[in-house]
Amino acid sequence: MTRFGYTLMTEQSGPKELVGYAADAERVGFDLLVSSDHYSPWLAAQGHASYAWSVLGAVAHATERVELMTYVTCPTVRYHPAVVAQKAATLALLSDGRFTLGLGSGENLNEHVVGHGWPAVDARQDMLVEAVEIIRALHTGEMTTYDGEYFRVDSARVWDVPEDGVPLAAAVAGPKGISRFAPLVDHLVATEPREDLVRTWDEVRTDASLPSGAGTRKIGQIPICWGPDAEEATALAHEQFRWFAGGWAVNSDLPTTAGFAGATQFVRPEDVAETVPCGPDLDAVVEAVRPFWEAGFTDVALVQVGDARQQEFLDGPAADLLERLRAAAPSTPGGTSDR
């Protein structure tokens, strides 16, 4: 069946709160927890940006069953891929194999802070390819030397590594990204419920004689803003999540919260409400999520926007929402529910 996740938004809650939310999300019945990995929030009103890897380490010990994932980590500028390989392996061991390393080409917002500039998109993709190759090599537990165009690894070994390595997922947005990364990683990450992404992903992996179809996960994400009052929830979504309206082509290049504020100054609350279901109507959330499983996604992570009603959401409607989602979703992603 389609699996449903809860998002640990490091931009909108403090680290201790996130660990508590993670434990409650497992208790409620979510199947996976995905965590953002940012140095900065998109908007100053969000007010947080804790270190995802410390949070996830604590979450690994605060939970027992739920799967964990970064959604997503950029292993190219702020982090060297050899360091990402080490911390991913450690987290996989701490969580008893519940961790998937989600990877992406990053955002200027988070990566510019180390003073190495922000490469053009083609270079970022090339850097990510090298990073994946390095991480894969180090996850064998063998001594590794790598001499690429962008990265060098000199006689490195990850000493504590899971026997079968760590599953890798990559964020892609079109056929070019799929052609590059489908043969290199295990699973697809995308935030748009597009059937063409799923179909092309499976075709590329089939051509490469790699597991496809049910053998590889397609992991999506959607923001919601549950609250007892629809108008209040819409206002909160606008305050906290209007950056979402800019689209990836814009968002990936903006360097500061001031830039996001400027780029979204004309986004209205009603514009946000067109893409983010706001208010108490759980059936509206189900209908917003439906395009993902209809497109063939195996996993969908929900973002409950804002910290203000996060605990209330988990203690109240979250369990009912999960029940409704599972009743509506087909037993095979991309199929039709017979319930």
Short mmCIF file of C-alpha atoms in Angstrom, two decimals:
data_model
loop_
_atom_site.label_atom_id
_atom_site.label_comp_id
_atom_site.label_asym_id
_atom_site.label_seq_id
_atom_site.Cartn_x
_atom_site.Cartn_y
_atom_site.Cartn_z
CA MET A 1 0.00 0.00 0.00
CA THR A 2 0.93 3.64 -0.32
CA ARG A 3 2.98 4.75 2.70
CA PHE A 4 2.36 8.07 4.37
CA GLY A 5 5.03 10.16 6.05
CA TYR A 6 5.36 13.10 8.40
CA THR A 7 7.85 15.87 7.69
CA LEU A 8 10.25 17.15 10.32
CA MET A 9 10.54 20.77 9.17
CA THR A 10 13.74 22.04 10.74
CA GLU A 11 12.83 25.55 9.51
CA GLN A 12 9.67 25.93 11.59
CA SER A 13 10.35 24.10 14.90
CA GLY A 14 13.20 23.82 17.38
CA PRO A 15 15.28 20.64 17.62
CA LYS A 16 13.81 19.31 20.88
CA GLU A 17 10.30 19.90 19.60
CA LEU A 18 11.12 18.02 16.39
CA VAL A 19 12.25 14.96 18.33
CA GLY A 20 9.01 15.01 20.31
CA TYR A 21 6.94 15.37 17.15
CA ALA A 22 8.81 12.45 15.61
CA ALA A 23 7.96 10.16 18.52
CA ASP A 24 4.32 11.25 18.39
CA ALA A 25 4.17 10.75 14.61
CA GLU A 26 5.32 7.16 15.09
CA ARG A 27 2.75 6.67 17.86
CA VAL A 28 -0.03 7.99 15.63
CA GLY A 29 0.95 5.57 12.87
CA PHE A 30 2.95 7.40 10.21
CA ASP A 31 5.14 5.07 8.14
CA LEU A 32 8.14 7.34 7.64
CA LEU A 33 9.69 10.58 8.85
CA VAL A 34 11.45 12.83 6.36
CA SER A 35 13.64 15.71 7.48
CA SER A 36 14.71 18.84 5.66
CA ASP A 37 18.44 19.60 5.84
CA HIS A 38 18.89 23.38 5.71
CA TYR A 39 21.21 26.01 7.11
CA SER A 40 18.54 28.70 6.87
CA PRO A 41 14.75 28.94 6.78
CA TRP A 42 13.21 30.26 3.58
CA LEU A 43 11.41 33.05 5.43
CA ALA A 44 12.42 34.83 8.63
CA ALA A 45 8.92 34.20 10.03
CA GLN A 46 9.74 30.48 10.18
CA GLY A 47 12.52 31.25 12.63
CA HIS A 48 14.48 27.97 12.88
CA ALA A 49 17.17 25.93 11.14
CA SER A 50 18.64 23.27 13.43
CA TYR A 51 21.16 20.69 12.24
CA ALA A 52 19.17 17.86 10.71
CA TRP A 53 21.74 15.16 11.45
CA SER A 54 21.79 15.81 15.20
CA VAL A 55 17.99 15.82 15.22
CA LEU A 56 17.81 12.57 13.26
CA GLY A 57 20.31 10.90 15.57
CA ALA A 58 18.06 11.73 18.51
CA VAL A 59 14.98 10.65 16.54
CA ALA A 60 16.61 7.30 15.81
CA HIS A 61 16.70 6.62 19.55
CA ALA A 62 13.28 8.11 20.27
CA THR A 63 11.56 5.83 17.73
CA GLU A 64 11.54 2.10 16.99
CA ARG A 65 9.57 1.37 13.83
CA VAL A 66 9.19 4.40 11.60
CA GLU A 67 11.53 4.86 8.62
CA LEU A 68 13.83 7.91 8.47
CA MET A 69 15.03 9.95 5.51
CA THR A 70 16.67 13.23 4.59
CA TYR A 71 14.47 15.17 2.16
CA VAL A 72 16.97 16.15 0.90
CA THR A 73 20.68 16.58 1.62
CA CYS A 74 22.98 18.44 -0.77
CA PRO A 75 26.33 16.58 -0.62
CA THR A 76 28.37 18.97 -2.74
CA VAL A 77 29.05 22.44 -1.30
CA ARG A 78 28.26 22.81 2.40
CA TYR A 79 29.17 19.14 2.94
CA HIS A 80 31.89 17.09 1.29
CA PRO A 81 30.42 13.80 0.04
CA ALA A 82 32.91 11.78 2.09
CA VAL A 83 31.49 13.37 5.24
CA VAL A 84 27.92 12.71 4.08
CA ALA A 85 28.83 9.05 3.52
CA GLN A 86 30.12 8.76 7.08
CA LYS A 87 27.17 10.38 8.82
CA ALA A 88 24.63 8.51 6.68
CA ALA A 89 26.25 5.20 7.56
CA THR A 90 26.25 6.13 11.25
CA LEU A 91 22.58 7.09 11.18
CA ALA A 92 21.67 3.87 9.38
CA LEU A 93 23.37 1.89 12.16
CA LEU A 94 21.77 3.95 14.94
CA SER A 95 18.33 3.38 13.40
CA ASP A 96 18.86 -0.35 12.74
CA GLY A 97 18.62 0.10 8.98
CA ARG A 98 15.61 2.43 8.93
CA PHE A 99 17.42 5.28 7.16
CA THR A 100 17.38 6.32 3.49
CA LEU A 101 19.74 9.05 2.31
CA GLY A 102 17.80 11.48 0.13
CA LEU A 103 20.08 13.61 -2.05
CA GLY A 104 19.64 16.70 -4.22
CA SER A 105 21.61 19.39 -6.01
CA GLY A 106 20.82 21.96 -3.32
CA GLU A 107 19.73 25.56 -2.88
CA ASN A 108 21.84 28.69 -2.82
CA LEU A 109 20.07 29.63 0.42
CA ASN A 110 21.91 26.91 2.33
CA GLU A 111 25.08 26.31 0.35
CA HIS A 112 26.42 29.84 -0.15
CA VAL A 113 27.19 30.16 3.57
CA VAL A 114 30.56 28.40 3.26
CA GLY A 115 31.81 31.00 0.78
CA HIS A 116 32.45 28.72 -2.19
CA GLY A 117 29.97 30.40 -4.52
CA TRP A 118 26.96 28.87 -6.21
CA PRO A 119 27.61 26.87 -9.39
CA ALA A 120 25.38 26.86 -12.46
CA VAL A 121 22.75 24.12 -12.58
CA ASP A 122 24.68 21.87 -15.00
CA ALA A 123 27.73 21.98 -12.77
CA ARG A 124 25.58 21.22 -9.73
CA GLN A 125 24.26 18.12 -11.46
CA ASP A 126 27.78 17.02 -12.39
CA MET A 127 28.89 17.55 -8.80
CA LEU A 128 25.99 15.45 -7.53
CA VAL A 129 26.94 12.57 -9.84
CA GLU A 130 30.47 12.56 -8.41
CA ALA A 131 29.08 12.79 -4.88
CA VAL A 132 26.85 9.75 -5.41
CA GLU A 133 29.79 7.78 -6.81
CA ILE A 134 31.90 8.67 -3.76
CA ILE A 135 29.15 7.83 -1.27
CA ARG A 136 28.49 4.49 -2.95
CA ALA A 137 32.18 3.62 -2.88
CA LEU A 138 32.61 4.55 0.78
CA HIS A 139 29.51 2.60 1.78
CA THR A 140 31.27 -0.58 0.74
CA GLY A 141 33.53 -0.12 3.75
CA GLU A 142 36.58 -0.35 1.52
CA MET A 143 39.50 2.08 1.31
CA THR A 144 38.58 4.64 -1.33
CA THR A 145 40.55 7.12 -3.43
CA TYR A 146 38.65 9.25 -5.92
CA ASP A 147 39.94 11.91 -8.27
CA GLY A 148 37.10 13.71 -10.02
CA GLU A 149 36.59 17.07 -11.65
CA TYR A 150 35.02 18.51 -8.50
CA PHE A 151 35.96 16.23 -5.61
CA ARG A 152 38.96 14.33 -4.40
CA VAL A 153 38.95 11.60 -1.76
CA ASP A 154 42.34 10.51 -0.49
CA SER A 155 42.60 7.04 1.10
CA ALA A 156 39.33 7.29 3.01
CA ARG A 157 37.35 4.52 4.64
CA VAL A 158 34.05 4.56 6.53
CA TRP A 159 34.74 2.11 9.33
CA ASP A 160 31.23 1.73 10.69
CA VAL A 161 28.94 0.97 7.78
CA PRO A 162 25.84 -1.23 7.34
CA GLU A 163 26.54 -4.53 5.67
CA ASP A 164 24.40 -3.63 2.64
CA GLY A 165 25.23 0.07 2.57
CA VAL A 166 22.58 2.79 2.77
CA PRO A 167 19.68 3.16 0.30
CA LEU A 168 20.01 6.34 -1.77
CA ALA A 169 17.26 8.49 -3.27
CA ALA A 170 17.64 11.48 -5.57
CA ALA A 171 15.42 14.50 -6.16
CA VAL A 172 14.69 14.97 -9.87
CA ALA A 173 12.36 17.24 -11.79
CA GLY A 174 12.58 16.11 -15.41
CA PRO A 175 13.89 13.56 -17.93
CA LYS A 176 17.46 14.90 -17.90
CA GLY A 177 17.79 14.40 -14.16
CA ILE A 178 16.15 11.00 -14.35
CA SER A 179 18.50 9.82 -17.11
CA ARG A 180 21.48 10.77 -14.95
CA PHE A 181 20.37 9.60 -11.53
CA ALA A 182 17.96 6.70 -12.02
CA PRO A 183 20.89 4.35 -12.79
CA LEU A 184 22.92 5.66 -9.82
CA VAL A 185 20.50 5.63 -6.88
CA ASP A 186 17.71 3.41 -5.62
CA HIS A 187 14.67 5.67 -5.26
CA LEU A 188 12.98 8.73 -6.77
CA VAL A 189 12.17 11.95 -4.89
CA ALA A 190 9.82 14.52 -6.42
CA THR A 191 7.42 17.13 -5.09
CA GLU A 192 5.10 17.18 -8.12
CA PRO A 193 2.64 14.30 -8.66
CA ARG A 194 3.66 13.67 -12.25
CA GLU A 195 3.06 10.28 -13.79
CA ASP A 196 5.63 11.00 -16.49
CA LEU A 197 8.39 11.19 -13.87
CA VAL A 198 7.46 7.79 -12.47
CA ARG A 199 7.12 6.21 -15.90
CA THR A 200 10.43 7.59 -17.18
CA TRP A 201 12.20 6.59 -13.97
CA ASP A 202 11.05 2.99 -14.36
CA GLU A 203 11.94 2.93 -18.06
CA VAL A 204 15.48 4.14 -17.45
CA ARG A 205 16.02 1.64 -14.66
CA THR A 206 14.60 -1.20 -16.74
CA ASP A 207 16.95 -0.31 -19.60
CA ALA A 208 19.83 -0.40 -17.10
CA SER A 209 18.74 -3.86 -15.84
CA LEU A 210 17.97 -2.41 -12.40
CA PRO A 211 14.92 -2.99 -10.21
CA SER A 212 11.99 -0.87 -11.37
CA GLY A 213 8.27 -0.73 -10.78
CA ALA A 214 7.55 -2.11 -7.31
CA GLY A 215 11.29 -2.59 -6.81
CA THR A 216 11.97 1.12 -6.38
CA ARG A 217 10.21 3.76 -4.30
CA LYS A 218 8.84 7.07 -5.53
CA ILE A 219 8.65 9.48 -2.61
CA GLY A 220 6.59 12.66 -2.81
CA GLN A 221 5.75 15.46 -0.40
CA ILE A 222 2.82 17.86 0.01
CA PRO A 223 2.19 20.76 2.41
CA ILE A 224 -1.07 21.01 4.33
CA CYS A 225 -2.17 23.47 7.01
CA TRP A 226 -4.69 21.81 9.27
CA GLY A 227 -6.50 24.05 11.76
CA PRO A 228 -10.00 24.41 13.19
CA ASP A 229 -10.52 27.72 11.36
CA ALA A 230 -9.89 27.80 7.60
CA GLU A 231 -9.21 31.54 7.45
CA GLU A 232 -6.69 31.36 10.28
CA ALA A 233 -5.02 28.33 8.70
CA THR A 234 -4.78 30.14 5.36
CA ALA A 235 -3.14 33.12 7.02
CA LEU A 236 -0.62 30.84 8.72
CA ALA A 237 0.17 29.02 5.48
CA HIS A 238 0.73 32.35 3.76
CA GLU A 239 3.03 33.59 6.52
CA GLN A 240 5.08 30.39 6.72
CA PHE A 241 4.92 28.77 3.30
CA ARG A 242 4.38 31.34 0.55
CA TRP A 243 7.97 30.69 -0.59
CA PHE A 244 6.57 27.47 -2.05
CA ALA A 245 4.85 29.46 -4.81
CA GLY A 246 8.14 30.48 -6.43
CA GLY A 247 8.91 27.09 -7.94
CA TRP A 248 12.22 25.28 -7.98
CA ALA A 249 13.78 27.32 -10.80
CA VAL A 250 13.50 30.45 -8.64
CA ASN A 251 13.93 28.96 -5.18
CA SER A 252 17.19 27.18 -5.88
CA ASP A 253 19.01 30.42 -6.72
CA LEU A 254 17.79 32.83 -4.03
CA PRO A 255 20.51 33.33 -1.38
CA THR A 256 18.74 34.84 1.65
CA THR A 257 15.46 35.06 3.54
CA ALA A 258 15.26 38.68 2.34
CA GLY A 259 15.38 37.40 -1.23
CA PHE A 260 12.50 35.01 -0.58
CA ALA A 261 10.52 37.78 1.10
CA GLY A 262 11.00 40.01 -1.92
CA ALA A 263 10.23 37.29 -4.43
CA THR A 264 6.95 36.42 -2.67
CA GLN A 265 5.74 39.89 -1.68
CA PHE A 266 2.85 39.76 -4.13
CA VAL A 267 1.74 36.20 -3.28
CA ARG A 268 -1.71 36.43 -1.67
CA PRO A 269 -3.19 34.13 0.98
CA GLU A 270 -5.70 32.86 -1.56
CA ASP A 271 -2.84 31.99 -3.93
CA VAL A 272 -1.29 29.79 -1.25
CA ALA A 273 -4.66 28.19 -0.46
CA GLU A 274 -4.95 27.07 -4.10
CA THR A 275 -2.07 24.62 -3.59
CA VAL A 276 -2.07 24.06 0.20
CA PRO A 277 -5.27 22.63 1.71
CA CYS A 278 -6.04 24.84 4.71
CA GLY A 279 -8.50 24.32 7.55
CA PRO A 280 -10.31 21.43 9.22
CA ASP A 281 -11.51 19.51 6.14
CA LEU A 282 -9.61 16.22 6.15
CA ASP A 283 -11.31 15.01 2.99
CA ALA A 284 -9.82 18.02 1.18
CA VAL A 285 -6.38 16.81 2.27
CA VAL A 286 -7.12 13.33 0.93
CA GLU A 287 -8.11 14.82 -2.41
CA ALA A 288 -4.94 16.94 -2.49
CA VAL A 289 -2.80 13.84 -1.87
CA ARG A 290 -4.71 11.63 -4.33
CA PRO A 291 -2.76 12.76 -7.46
CA PHE A 292 0.42 11.31 -5.96
CA TRP A 293 -0.78 7.74 -5.70
CA GLU A 294 -2.61 8.07 -9.00
CA ALA A 295 0.73 9.05 -10.57
CA GLY A 296 2.40 5.96 -9.08
CA PHE A 297 4.11 7.35 -5.99
CA THR A 298 4.71 4.76 -3.29
CA ASP A 299 5.26 7.23 -0.43
CA VAL A 300 3.83 10.67 0.33
CA ALA A 301 5.11 12.81 3.21
CA LEU A 302 2.81 15.46 4.66
CA VAL A 303 4.10 18.84 5.82
CA GLN A 304 1.88 20.30 8.55
CA VAL A 305 2.72 23.97 8.01
CA GLY A 306 3.75 26.02 11.03
CA ASP A 307 4.71 25.05 14.55
CA ALA A 308 1.66 26.69 16.15
CA ARG A 309 -0.72 23.72 15.76
CA GLN A 310 1.80 20.94 15.22
CA GLN A 311 1.18 19.15 18.51
CA GLU A 312 -2.58 19.70 18.22
CA PHE A 313 -2.48 18.11 14.76
CA LEU A 314 -0.59 15.05 15.99
CA ASP A 315 -2.75 14.61 19.09
CA GLY A 316 -6.00 15.20 17.23
CA PRO A 317 -6.81 14.71 13.53
CA ALA A 318 -3.58 13.01 12.36
CA ALA A 319 -4.77 9.47 13.15
CA ASP A 320 -8.13 10.08 11.48
CA LEU A 321 -6.40 11.58 8.45
CA LEU A 322 -4.14 8.55 8.11
CA GLU A 323 -7.15 6.26 8.27
CA ARG A 324 -8.88 8.22 5.52
CA LEU A 325 -5.78 8.29 3.34
CA ARG A 326 -5.27 4.54 3.65
CA ALA A 327 -8.93 3.87 2.93
CA ALA A 328 -8.76 5.99 -0.23
CA ALA A 329 -5.37 4.89 -1.54
CA PRO A 330 -5.06 1.81 -3.75
CA SER A 331 -3.20 -1.27 -2.56
CA THR A 332 -0.90 -0.84 -5.56
CA PRO A 333 0.38 2.73 -6.21
CA GLY A 334 -0.91 4.00 -9.53
CA GLY A 335 -3.96 1.74 -9.33
CA THR A 336 -7.54 2.40 -8.31
CA SER A 337 -8.90 1.98 -4.81
CA ASP A 338 -11.52 -0.75 -4.48
CA ARG A 339 -12.65 0.45 -1.08
#
